[in-house]
Coordinates of C-alpha atoms (C1' of nucleotides) in Angstrom, one line a residue:
Chain A
M1 CA -13.6 37.9 -23.7
A2 CA -13.2 40.2 -20.2
T3 CA -14.2 39.2 -17.1
G4 CA -17.6 38.1 -17.2
R5 CA -18.8 39.5 -13.8
T6 CA -19.2 35.7 -12.8
H7 CA -21.4 35.7 -9.5
R8 CA -20.2 33.2 -8.3
P9 CA -17.0 34.0 -6.2
A10 CA -14.6 31.8 -8.7
T11 CA -13.9 29.4 -5.4
R12 CA -12.0 26.6 -6.1
S13 CA -13.9 24.4 -8.0
R14 CA -16.9 21.6 -7.6
G15 CA -14.6 18.6 -7.6
I16 CA -11.3 18.6 -6.9
P17 CA -10.4 15.4 -8.1
E18 CA -9.5 13.0 -5.6
A19 CA -6.1 11.9 -6.3
T20 CA -5.8 15.8 -5.5
V21 CA -6.8 15.1 -2.5
A22 CA -5.0 12.5 -1.6
R23 CA -1.8 14.3 -2.0
L24 CA -3.3 17.4 0.1
P25 CA -1.6 15.7 3.1
L26 CA 1.8 15.1 1.7
Y27 CA 2.0 18.8 0.3
L28 CA 0.5 19.8 4.1
R29 CA 3.4 17.8 5.7
A30 CA 6.0 19.7 4.1
L31 CA 5.2 22.4 4.0
T32 CA 4.4 22.6 8.1
A33 CA 8.2 21.0 8.4
L34 CA 8.7 24.7 5.9
S35 CA 7.0 26.5 8.2
E36 CA 8.7 25.2 11.2
R37 CA 12.0 26.3 9.9
S38 CA 10.7 29.4 9.0
V39 CA 11.3 28.9 5.6
P40 CA 9.1 31.9 3.6
T41 CA 8.4 30.8 0.5
V42 CA 8.7 27.5 -1.2
S43 CA 9.4 26.4 -5.2
S44 CA 6.4 23.4 -7.0
E45 CA 10.6 22.3 -7.6
E46 CA 11.9 21.7 -3.8
L47 CA 7.9 21.5 -2.3
A48 CA 7.6 18.7 -4.9
A49 CA 10.9 16.8 -4.1
A50 CA 9.5 17.1 -0.3
A51 CA 6.7 16.0 -0.6
G52 CA 7.8 13.1 -3.0
V53 CA 6.1 13.7 -6.3
N54 CA 6.9 15.8 -9.5
S55 CA 6.6 19.2 -10.0
A56 CA 4.0 18.9 -12.9
K57 CA 1.8 17.0 -10.6
L58 CA 2.2 19.4 -8.0
R59 CA 1.8 23.0 -9.7
K60 CA -1.6 20.6 -11.4
D61 CA -3.1 19.9 -7.9
F62 CA -2.6 23.2 -6.9
S63 CA -4.1 24.8 -10.2
Y64 CA -7.2 23.0 -8.6
L65 CA -7.1 24.6 -5.1
G66 CA -6.7 28.8 -6.5
S67 CA -4.0 31.0 -7.9
Y68 CA -1.7 30.6 -4.9
G69 CA 1.5 31.2 -6.0
T70 CA 3.5 34.0 -7.5
R71 CA 5.2 33.7 -10.6
G72 CA 8.8 33.7 -11.0
V73 CA 9.1 33.8 -6.9
G74 CA 7.1 30.1 -5.9
Y75 CA 4.4 30.1 -3.4
D76 CA 4.0 31.2 0.4
V77 CA 4.9 28.4 2.8
E78 CA 2.4 29.9 5.5
Y79 CA -0.6 31.5 3.1
L80 CA -0.2 27.4 1.3
V81 CA -0.6 26.3 4.8
Y82 CA -3.4 28.1 5.8
Q83 CA -5.4 26.9 2.2
I84 CA -4.6 23.6 2.5
S85 CA -5.4 23.2 5.9
R86 CA -8.7 25.2 5.4
E87 CA -9.2 23.0 2.0
L88 CA -8.9 19.6 4.0
G89 CA -10.9 21.2 7.2
L90 CA -9.1 21.0 9.4
T91 CA -9.1 24.4 10.9
Q92 CA -12.1 22.5 12.8
D93 CA -11.9 20.5 15.1
W94 CA -12.8 16.8 14.4
P95 CA -13.8 14.5 17.5
V96 CA -12.8 10.7 16.8
V97 CA -13.6 7.7 18.5
I98 CA -11.9 4.7 18.2
V99 CA -12.7 1.3 18.6
G100 CA -12.0 -1.3 19.7
I101 CA -8.6 -0.9 22.0
G102 CA -6.1 -4.3 21.5
N103 CA -2.7 -3.8 20.5
L104 CA -3.4 -1.7 17.0
G105 CA -6.9 0.4 18.8
A106 CA -3.3 1.5 22.0
A107 CA -1.6 2.9 19.2
L108 CA -3.6 4.5 17.4
A109 CA -4.4 6.4 20.5
G110 CA -1.2 7.2 20.9
Y111 CA -0.2 8.6 18.2
G112 CA 0.9 12.0 17.7
G113 CA -0.3 12.7 14.6
F114 CA -3.5 12.3 15.8
A115 CA -3.9 15.4 18.1
S116 CA -1.6 17.7 16.1
R117 CA -3.4 17.6 13.3
G118 CA -7.4 19.3 14.0
F119 CA -8.4 15.2 15.1
R120 CA -8.9 15.1 18.8
V121 CA -9.6 10.9 20.6
A122 CA -13.0 11.8 21.8
A123 CA -13.1 8.3 22.9
L124 CA -12.5 5.0 23.1
I125 CA -14.3 1.6 22.9
D126 CA -14.0 -1.9 24.1
A127 CA -16.8 -4.6 24.4
D128 CA -14.0 -6.2 27.3
P129 CA -15.4 -5.3 30.4
A130 CA -12.0 -5.7 32.2
M131 CA -11.2 -2.7 30.1
T132 CA -14.0 -0.4 31.2
G133 CA -11.8 2.4 32.9
K134 CA -8.7 1.3 31.7
P135 CA -6.7 4.8 31.1
V136 CA -4.7 3.9 27.4
A137 CA -2.3 7.2 26.5
G138 CA -4.2 8.9 29.1
I139 CA -7.7 8.5 28.3
P140 CA -9.9 5.9 29.9
V141 CA -11.6 3.1 27.9
Q142 CA -15.1 3.5 27.9
H143 CA -18.0 -0.1 28.2
S144 CA -19.2 -0.8 24.6
D145 CA -23.0 0.2 25.3
E146 CA -22.0 3.5 25.9
L147 CA -21.0 4.0 22.2
E148 CA -24.4 5.5 20.9
K149 CA -24.8 8.3 24.0
I150 CA -21.0 9.3 23.2
I151 CA -21.4 9.8 19.7
E152 CA -23.9 11.5 19.6
E153 CA -23.4 13.9 22.4
D154 CA -20.4 14.7 21.0
G155 CA -21.5 15.1 17.8
V156 CA -18.8 12.6 16.6
S157 CA -19.0 11.7 12.8
I158 CA -15.6 10.1 12.0
G159 CA -15.2 6.3 13.8
V160 CA -11.9 4.9 13.9
I161 CA -12.3 0.6 14.5
A162 CA -9.7 -1.5 15.2
T163 CA -11.3 -4.5 16.1
P164 CA -11.5 -8.0 15.0
A165 CA -12.3 -8.8 11.7
G166 CA -15.8 -10.9 13.2
V167 CA -17.1 -7.9 14.7
A168 CA -16.5 -5.2 12.4
Q169 CA -19.7 -4.7 10.6
Q170 CA -21.4 -4.6 13.7
V171 CA -20.1 -2.1 15.3
C172 CA -19.9 -0.1 11.9
D173 CA -23.8 -0.4 11.5
R174 CA -24.2 0.9 15.1
L175 CA -21.8 3.7 14.2
V176 CA -23.3 4.6 11.5
A177 CA -26.8 4.3 13.2
A178 CA -25.6 6.4 15.8
G179 CA -24.3 9.0 13.1
V180 CA -21.3 8.3 11.9
T181 CA -20.5 9.4 8.3
S182 CA -17.2 8.8 8.2
I183 CA -15.2 5.4 8.5
L184 CA -11.2 4.3 8.9
N185 CA -11.2 0.5 8.6
F186 CA -8.3 -1.5 10.3
A187 CA -10.3 -4.6 10.6
P188 CA -9.8 -6.8 8.0
T189 CA -12.7 -7.2 6.1
V190 CA -15.0 -5.5 3.6
L191 CA -17.5 -3.5 5.4
S192 CA -21.4 -2.5 3.7
V193 CA -22.3 0.9 4.7
P194 CA -25.5 2.8 3.2
D195 CA -25.2 6.1 0.5
G196 CA -23.5 8.7 2.1
V197 CA -21.2 7.0 4.6
D198 CA -17.2 7.4 2.9
V199 CA -15.2 4.3 4.7
R200 CA -11.7 3.8 4.1
K201 CA -9.7 0.9 4.5
V202 CA -6.1 0.3 5.8
D203 CA -4.5 -3.5 5.8
L204 CA -0.6 -4.8 6.5
S205 CA -1.6 -7.9 4.9
I206 CA -2.8 -6.8 1.7
E207 CA 0.2 -3.8 1.7
L208 CA 2.6 -6.2 2.1
Q209 CA 0.7 -9.1 -0.7
I210 CA 1.0 -6.4 -3.3
L211 CA 4.9 -6.0 -1.9
A212 CA 5.6 -9.9 -2.2
F213 CA 3.9 -9.9 -6.2
H214 CA 7.0 -6.7 -7.1
E215 CA 9.1 -8.9 -5.0
Q216 CA 8.7 -12.2 -7.1
R217 CA 9.0 -10.6 -9.9
K218 CA 12.4 -9.1 -9.2
A219 CA 13.2 -12.1 -8.6
G220 CA 11.5 -13.5 -11.6
E221 CA 14.2 -11.0 -13.8
E222 CA 16.7 -12.3 -12.4
A223 CA 16.0 -15.7 -13.6
N224 CA 14.5 -14.6 -16.8
A225 CA 15.3 -13.8 -20.2
E226 CA 16.4 -17.3 -21.0
A227 CA 14.7 -19.1 -23.7
D228 CA 11.2 -17.1 -24.7
A229 CA 13.2 -13.6 -24.8
A230 CA 11.9 -13.0 -27.9
D231 CA 7.9 -13.7 -27.3
E232 CA 8.4 -11.4 -24.3
A233 CA 11.0 -8.8 -25.8
E234 CA 7.6 -6.3 -26.2
T235 CA 5.8 -6.8 -23.4
A236 CA 8.8 -6.7 -21.0
A237 CA 10.1 -3.3 -22.5
A238 CA 6.7 -1.9 -21.7
V239 CA 6.8 -3.0 -18.6
A240 CA 10.7 -3.1 -17.4
P241 CA 12.7 0.1 -16.9
P242 CA 14.9 1.0 -20.0
A243 CA 17.8 1.1 -17.9
P244 CA 18.3 -2.3 -16.2
R245 CA 20.5 -2.1 -13.4
G246 CA 23.0 -5.0 -13.6
T247 CA 25.1 -2.8 -10.7
T248 CA 22.2 -0.1 -9.8
G249 CA 25.3 2.5 -10.2
G250 CA 25.2 2.7 -6.6
G251 CA 21.7 3.8 -6.1
R252 CA 22.3 7.7 -4.7
K253 CA 19.3 9.2 -3.0
G254 CA 19.9 12.7 -3.1
P255 CA 18.3 14.8 -0.1
D256 CA 17.7 18.0 -3.5
G257 CA 19.0 16.5 -6.4
D258 CA 16.4 13.4 -8.8
V259 CA 13.7 12.2 -7.0
P260 CA 13.5 9.0 -7.0
A261 CA 9.7 8.6 -7.3
V262 CA 8.9 5.1 -6.5
M263 CA 5.8 4.8 -5.0
P264 CA 3.1 3.0 -7.6
A265 CA 0.3 4.8 -6.8
Chain B
M1 CA -1.4 -10.3 -32.1
A2 CA -1.5 -13.8 -31.8
T3 CA 2.4 -14.9 -32.3
G4 CA 2.1 -17.6 -32.0
R5 CA 4.8 -19.2 -29.6
T6 CA 2.7 -18.7 -26.6
H7 CA 1.7 -22.1 -24.8
R8 CA 2.6 -22.7 -22.0
P9 CA -0.8 -21.0 -20.2
A10 CA 1.0 -21.3 -16.5
T11 CA 3.1 -17.5 -16.8
R12 CA 1.9 -15.9 -19.0
S13 CA 0.6 -12.3 -19.3
R14 CA 3.9 -10.4 -17.8
G15 CA 1.9 -7.2 -17.7
I16 CA -1.1 -7.3 -14.7
P17 CA -2.2 -3.7 -14.6
E18 CA -0.9 -2.5 -10.7
A19 CA -4.8 -1.4 -10.0
T20 CA -5.8 -5.5 -10.8
V21 CA -2.5 -6.4 -8.2
A22 CA -3.6 -4.3 -5.5
R23 CA -7.2 -5.9 -6.1
L24 CA -6.0 -9.5 -6.0
P25 CA -5.7 -9.8 -2.1
L26 CA -9.1 -8.6 -1.8
Y27 CA -10.3 -11.0 -4.1
L28 CA -7.7 -14.1 -2.0
R29 CA -9.1 -13.2 1.1
A30 CA -13.1 -13.9 -0.2
L31 CA -12.1 -17.4 -1.8
T32 CA -10.2 -18.0 1.1
A33 CA -13.5 -17.2 3.1
L34 CA -15.4 -19.4 0.1
S35 CA -13.2 -22.1 0.7
E36 CA -13.6 -22.9 3.9
R37 CA -16.9 -22.8 3.9
S38 CA -17.1 -25.7 1.2
V39 CA -18.2 -23.6 -1.9
P40 CA -17.1 -25.1 -4.8
T41 CA -17.9 -22.5 -7.5
V42 CA -18.5 -18.4 -7.2
S43 CA -20.4 -16.2 -10.2
S44 CA -18.4 -13.3 -11.0
E45 CA -21.6 -11.0 -9.8
E46 CA -21.3 -13.0 -5.9
L47 CA -17.3 -13.0 -5.5
A48 CA -17.7 -9.5 -6.5
A49 CA -19.8 -8.4 -4.0
A50 CA -18.4 -10.1 -1.4
A51 CA -15.5 -8.6 -2.0
G52 CA -16.4 -5.3 -2.6
V53 CA -16.2 -4.3 -6.9
N54 CA -18.7 -4.9 -9.1
S55 CA -18.6 -8.0 -11.6
A56 CA -17.1 -6.3 -14.5
K57 CA -14.5 -5.2 -12.9
L58 CA -13.3 -8.3 -11.6
R59 CA -13.9 -10.8 -14.6
K60 CA -11.2 -7.3 -16.5
D61 CA -9.2 -8.3 -13.6
F62 CA -9.2 -12.2 -13.7
S63 CA -8.4 -12.1 -17.6
Y64 CA -5.3 -10.5 -17.0
L65 CA -4.4 -13.9 -15.3
G66 CA -5.7 -16.1 -17.3
S67 CA -9.1 -17.9 -18.6
Y68 CA -9.5 -20.0 -15.1
G69 CA -13.5 -19.4 -15.3
T70 CA -15.9 -21.4 -17.3
R71 CA -18.9 -20.1 -18.7
G72 CA -22.3 -20.7 -17.6
V73 CA -21.0 -21.9 -14.4
G74 CA -18.5 -19.4 -12.8
Y75 CA -15.1 -19.8 -11.5
D76 CA -13.6 -23.0 -9.5
V77 CA -13.0 -21.6 -5.8
E78 CA -10.2 -23.9 -4.7
Y79 CA -8.4 -23.4 -8.0
L80 CA -8.7 -19.6 -8.2
V81 CA -7.5 -19.6 -4.7
Y82 CA -4.3 -20.9 -6.1
Q83 CA -3.6 -19.0 -9.1
I84 CA -3.9 -15.9 -7.2
S85 CA -1.9 -17.0 -4.3
R86 CA 1.0 -18.3 -6.9
E87 CA 0.8 -14.8 -8.7
L88 CA 0.9 -13.3 -5.6
G89 CA 4.6 -15.5 -4.9
L90 CA 2.2 -16.6 -1.7
T91 CA 2.4 -20.1 -2.4
Q92 CA 6.7 -19.3 -1.1
D93 CA 7.7 -18.0 2.7
W94 CA 8.5 -14.6 2.9
P95 CA 10.4 -13.9 5.8
V96 CA 9.7 -9.9 7.1
V97 CA 11.6 -8.0 9.8
I98 CA 9.3 -5.6 12.1
V99 CA 12.1 -2.3 13.3
G100 CA 10.7 -0.4 16.2
I101 CA 9.1 -2.1 18.4
G102 CA 6.0 0.4 20.4
N103 CA 2.7 0.0 20.5
L104 CA 2.7 0.4 16.9
G105 CA 5.2 -2.5 15.7
A106 CA 3.8 -4.5 18.6
A107 CA 0.4 -4.4 17.6
L108 CA 2.5 -5.6 13.9
A109 CA 4.0 -8.2 15.0
G110 CA 0.7 -10.0 16.7
Y111 CA -1.6 -9.7 13.4
G112 CA -2.7 -13.0 12.7
G113 CA -3.1 -12.1 9.3
F114 CA 0.9 -11.9 9.3
A115 CA 1.5 -15.5 9.5
S116 CA -1.4 -17.0 8.1
R117 CA -0.6 -16.3 4.0
G118 CA 3.1 -16.7 3.1
F119 CA 4.3 -14.1 5.5
R120 CA 6.5 -14.8 8.8
V121 CA 8.1 -12.8 11.2
A122 CA 11.9 -13.3 11.0
A123 CA 12.5 -10.9 13.7
L124 CA 11.6 -8.1 15.8
I125 CA 14.2 -4.9 16.2
D126 CA 14.7 -2.2 18.5
A127 CA 16.7 0.5 19.0
D128 CA 16.2 0.4 22.5
P129 CA 18.3 -1.9 25.0
A130 CA 15.4 -1.7 27.8
M131 CA 13.5 -3.9 24.6
T132 CA 16.2 -6.8 23.6
G133 CA 15.2 -10.3 24.4
K134 CA 11.9 -8.6 25.5
P135 CA 9.8 -11.1 24.4
V136 CA 6.8 -9.6 22.3
A137 CA 4.3 -12.0 20.3
G138 CA 6.0 -14.6 21.0
I139 CA 9.2 -13.3 20.0
P140 CA 12.2 -11.8 21.4
V141 CA 13.2 -8.5 20.5
Q142 CA 16.7 -8.1 19.0
H143 CA 18.9 -4.4 19.4
S144 CA 19.6 -3.1 15.8
D145 CA 23.0 -3.7 16.3
E146 CA 21.8 -7.2 14.7
L147 CA 19.9 -6.0 11.8
E148 CA 22.3 -6.2 9.0
K149 CA 22.9 -9.8 10.2
I150 CA 19.5 -10.8 10.0
I151 CA 18.8 -9.5 7.2
E152 CA 21.5 -11.1 5.3
E153 CA 21.5 -14.3 7.6
D154 CA 17.8 -14.8 7.0
G155 CA 17.4 -13.5 3.4
V156 CA 14.8 -11.5 4.6
S157 CA 13.5 -9.1 0.9
I158 CA 10.8 -7.5 2.4
G159 CA 11.1 -5.0 5.6
V160 CA 8.6 -3.4 8.4
I161 CA 9.5 -0.3 10.0
A162 CA 7.4 1.7 12.5
T163 CA 9.9 3.9 14.3
P164 CA 9.4 7.2 14.7
A165 CA 9.5 9.5 11.6
G166 CA 12.3 10.6 12.8
V167 CA 15.1 8.0 12.0
A168 CA 13.0 5.8 9.7
Q169 CA 15.6 7.4 6.5
Q170 CA 18.1 5.7 8.7
V171 CA 17.0 2.2 9.4
C172 CA 15.5 2.4 5.6
D173 CA 19.3 3.0 4.3
R174 CA 20.2 0.7 6.7
L175 CA 17.7 -2.1 5.7
V176 CA 18.6 -2.2 1.7
A177 CA 22.1 -1.6 1.6
A178 CA 21.6 -4.8 4.3
G179 CA 19.6 -6.2 0.8
V180 CA 16.1 -5.6 1.1
T181 CA 14.2 -4.1 -1.6
S182 CA 10.6 -4.2 -0.7
I183 CA 9.8 -2.0 2.5
L184 CA 6.1 -0.7 3.8
N185 CA 6.7 2.1 5.4
F186 CA 4.4 3.6 9.0
A187 CA 6.9 6.8 9.5
P188 CA 5.0 9.7 8.4
T189 CA 7.7 10.6 6.4
V190 CA 8.7 10.1 2.5
L191 CA 11.1 7.2 2.3
S192 CA 13.7 7.8 -0.3
V193 CA 15.6 4.4 -2.0
P194 CA 17.5 4.1 -5.0
D195 CA 15.9 2.4 -7.5
G196 CA 14.7 -1.2 -7.7
V197 CA 13.7 -1.0 -3.8
D198 CA 9.6 -0.4 -3.3
V199 CA 8.1 1.4 -1.3
R200 CA 4.4 1.5 0.0
K201 CA 3.7 3.6 2.8
V202 CA 0.3 3.6 5.5
D203 CA -0.4 6.2 7.1
L204 CA -3.3 7.3 9.5
S205 CA -2.5 10.6 10.0
I206 CA -3.3 11.3 6.1
E207 CA -6.7 8.4 5.8
L208 CA -8.1 10.6 8.0
Q209 CA -7.6 14.2 6.5
I210 CA -8.5 13.2 3.3
L211 CA -12.7 11.4 5.0
A212 CA -12.2 15.0 7.0
F213 CA -12.2 16.6 3.8
H214 CA -15.2 14.6 2.4
E215 CA -16.6 14.9 5.8
Q216 CA -16.1 19.1 5.7
R217 CA -18.3 18.3 2.3
K218 CA -21.1 17.0 3.1
A219 CA -21.7 19.4 5.9
G220 CA -20.8 22.0 3.2
E221 CA -23.8 20.4 0.8
E222 CA -26.2 21.0 3.5
A223 CA -25.6 24.5 4.9
N224 CA -25.3 25.2 1.1
A225 CA -22.9 27.6 0.7
E226 CA -23.1 30.5 3.7
A227 CA -20.6 30.5 6.0
D228 CA -17.9 29.5 4.0
A229 CA -18.2 32.7 1.4
A230 CA -17.3 34.8 4.9
D231 CA -14.0 32.8 6.0
E232 CA -13.5 33.0 2.4
A233 CA -13.7 36.6 2.0
E234 CA -11.5 37.3 4.5
T235 CA -9.0 35.4 4.1
A236 CA -8.5 37.0 0.2
A237 CA -8.9 39.9 1.2
A238 CA -6.2 39.5 3.4
V239 CA -3.7 37.9 2.0
A240 CA -4.0 37.5 -2.2
P241 CA -6.1 40.0 -4.7
P242 CA -9.9 38.4 -4.5
A243 CA -9.8 38.4 -8.5
P244 CA -11.8 35.3 -9.7
R245 CA -9.3 33.2 -13.0
G246 CA -12.2 31.8 -14.3
T247 CA -10.5 30.5 -17.5
T248 CA -8.1 33.5 -19.0
G249 CA -9.3 33.3 -22.2
G250 CA -8.3 30.4 -24.1
G251 CA -4.4 30.4 -24.9
R252 CA -3.9 32.4 -27.8
K253 CA -0.2 32.5 -29.2
G254 CA -0.6 36.0 -30.5
P255 CA 2.5 36.0 -32.9
D256 CA 2.1 39.5 -33.8
G257 CA -0.3 41.0 -30.9
D258 CA 0.5 42.0 -27.3
V259 CA 3.2 41.6 -26.6
P260 CA 4.8 41.1 -22.8
A261 CA 5.4 44.8 -21.1
V262 CA 8.9 44.4 -20.3
M263 CA 10.8 44.0 -24.0
P264 CA 13.8 41.6 -23.9
A265 CA 16.7 44.0 -25.2
Chain C
dA1 C1' 15.5 35.5 -15.7
dT2 C1' 12.8 32.8 -13.5
dA3 C1' 8.3 30.3 -11.4
dT4 C1' 3.8 29.5 -12.3
dG5 C1' -0.6 28.6 -14.5
dT6 C1' -2.7 25.3 -17.9
dG7 C1' -4.4 23.6 -22.4
dA8 C1' -3.1 19.3 -25.2
dA9 C1' -1.4 14.9 -25.3
dG10 C1' -0.7 10.4 -22.8
dG11 C1' -1.2 6.5 -20.1
dG12 C1' -4.2 4.1 -17.6
dT13 C1' -8.9 2.5 -15.2
dT14 C1' -13.5 1.8 -15.0
dT15 C1' -17.8 0.7 -17.2
dC16 C1' -20.4 -0.9 -20.7
dA17 C1' -22.4 -4.1 -23.9
dC18 C1' -22.0 -8.2 -26.8
dA19 C1' -20.7 -12.3 -28.5
dG20 C1' -18.9 -16.9 -27.1
dC21 C1' -19.0 -21.2 -25.0
dC22 C1' -21.6 -23.5 -21.6
Chain D
dG1 C1' -31.0 -19.6 -20.5
dG2 C1' -26.3 -17.8 -18.2
dC3 C1' -22.1 -17.1 -17.6
dT4 C1' -17.5 -15.4 -18.3
dG5 C1' -13.9 -13.2 -21.3
dT6 C1' -12.7 -8.9 -23.9
dG7 C1' -12.8 -5.2 -27.4
dA8 C1' -14.5 -0.8 -27.3
dA9 C1' -16.0 3.2 -25.2
dA10 C1' -16.0 6.7 -21.2
dC11 C1' -13.5 8.6 -17.5
dC12 C1' -9.7 10.0 -14.8
dC13 C1' -5.1 11.1 -14.5
dT14 C1' -0.7 12.2 -15.2
dT15 C1' 2.7 14.3 -17.8
dC16 C1' 4.5 17.4 -21.7
dA17 C1' 5.1 22.4 -23.2
dC18 C1' 4.5 26.9 -23.0
dA19 C1' 2.3 31.2 -22.4
dT20 C1' 2.1 33.9 -18.8
dA21 C1' 3.1 36.9 -14.9
dT22 C1' 6.7 39.0 -11.8

DNA sequence: ATATGTGAAGGGTTTCACAGCC
DNA sequence: GGCTGTGAAACCCTTCACATAT
């Protein structure tokens, strides 16, 4: 079929799957650690273990970015770090505003992983006048009256909402009106935004409830399997792991052996 | 398949999809708000809007729990609140320990959504002796030497890790050894745990990176691929062959034709 | 010999559209 | 008429297995 003179540089395609995008930061973190230890190359197997995924998935993910590995050898760590950074848009600087400087907002402001990767806290904003001017994590808090001005002057496109749920939608509306197009929401509420604005949410309560669900199921399994075993047999086999962990076999977590891979995605 | 033995409407359907489980807390929150406003019934359309999903998905989700609605009418709010609570295991009390009482740990300790639904902060634990005894959100911090004792005595099965990344795995190991089987991890690191232990992670940095990816793409759409090409060319030339690998022909397994250059002995 | 890159198969999730019941 | 409950289609993601390259 020959190389059909594709005019386009045929860069990574127009559509990296969302699931892949969500894992790129994981790979990047693992690669950065390797880079700091001056490891030159890494195989898909090793990197996958470090990132907590399986190697087939990792290779498939990388295949969406392009052919950045060398068969029989592995991946060049530095090169991959750069490529993934670029793909994620981390080679540029993203100014971020945090709105709501309570306990959580303060914690976020002081979070190291923030500044380390392309993100810069452009401003901390709170509605409480008593907070204004007070330095949090070395940055003086500004009053929310200034919100629009800050966003426009600094060209902020990413906002973090750490306010109480009751005011989150108002804050969101103001952020969007001022030009923010990506929002990370820590308030336990559903935000509605116009088309073209991305919202991601982080909700402690939801995560705990999901854990509780599984926890409850574990407890139920022990006491279960009595009367209606026959009825459930087929279903249970599909859901429960094939090896019932009676004594759990010690539960080893090998540093570089088998990977547990427990994340339910 | 009409097994004919399935009578109990309550504890049926052992096999709720993970995606559905992850949405149940959203529905529950919306329903709780309706309940507080004494709304008696709600349609799938209304509830879906309040929870930020579409109605077909909601109905499908609910169908895994059972037939809890009334055709032509909708769902009984109170009844659904109870059913979902029960399904999630929130009708019982879950003691939770938080390890690592820095900025984030303190924020989590004070989080209202914690106590509101079935979860109770059993203990705050920190390795710093200077923190010991100090009350945070009304609860005195205990030293990490006490970790095992606390977990065993209180029957804690859910742990929250809010420590620095460097000690997260050690903390995790101790939690698991003491009997914890569900972990919510805020430390930016991959935890390995034995089979049977659930881990969920919350990572600010990852969420921001995902937003940055989409943000970059939006910016790229406006100024139609131009500066991007230059950036690309430079990198590609420096390290790898720029050869576009457009689907290199169908992988035909030629039994007779082409033989690999290197011949096997 | 070793490890990547990728079609193809397999599972899970979402959406559609309508039968069934109020 | 209105709304739920659900097979079936469409879609997305993961896993398998092996051709391909070094």
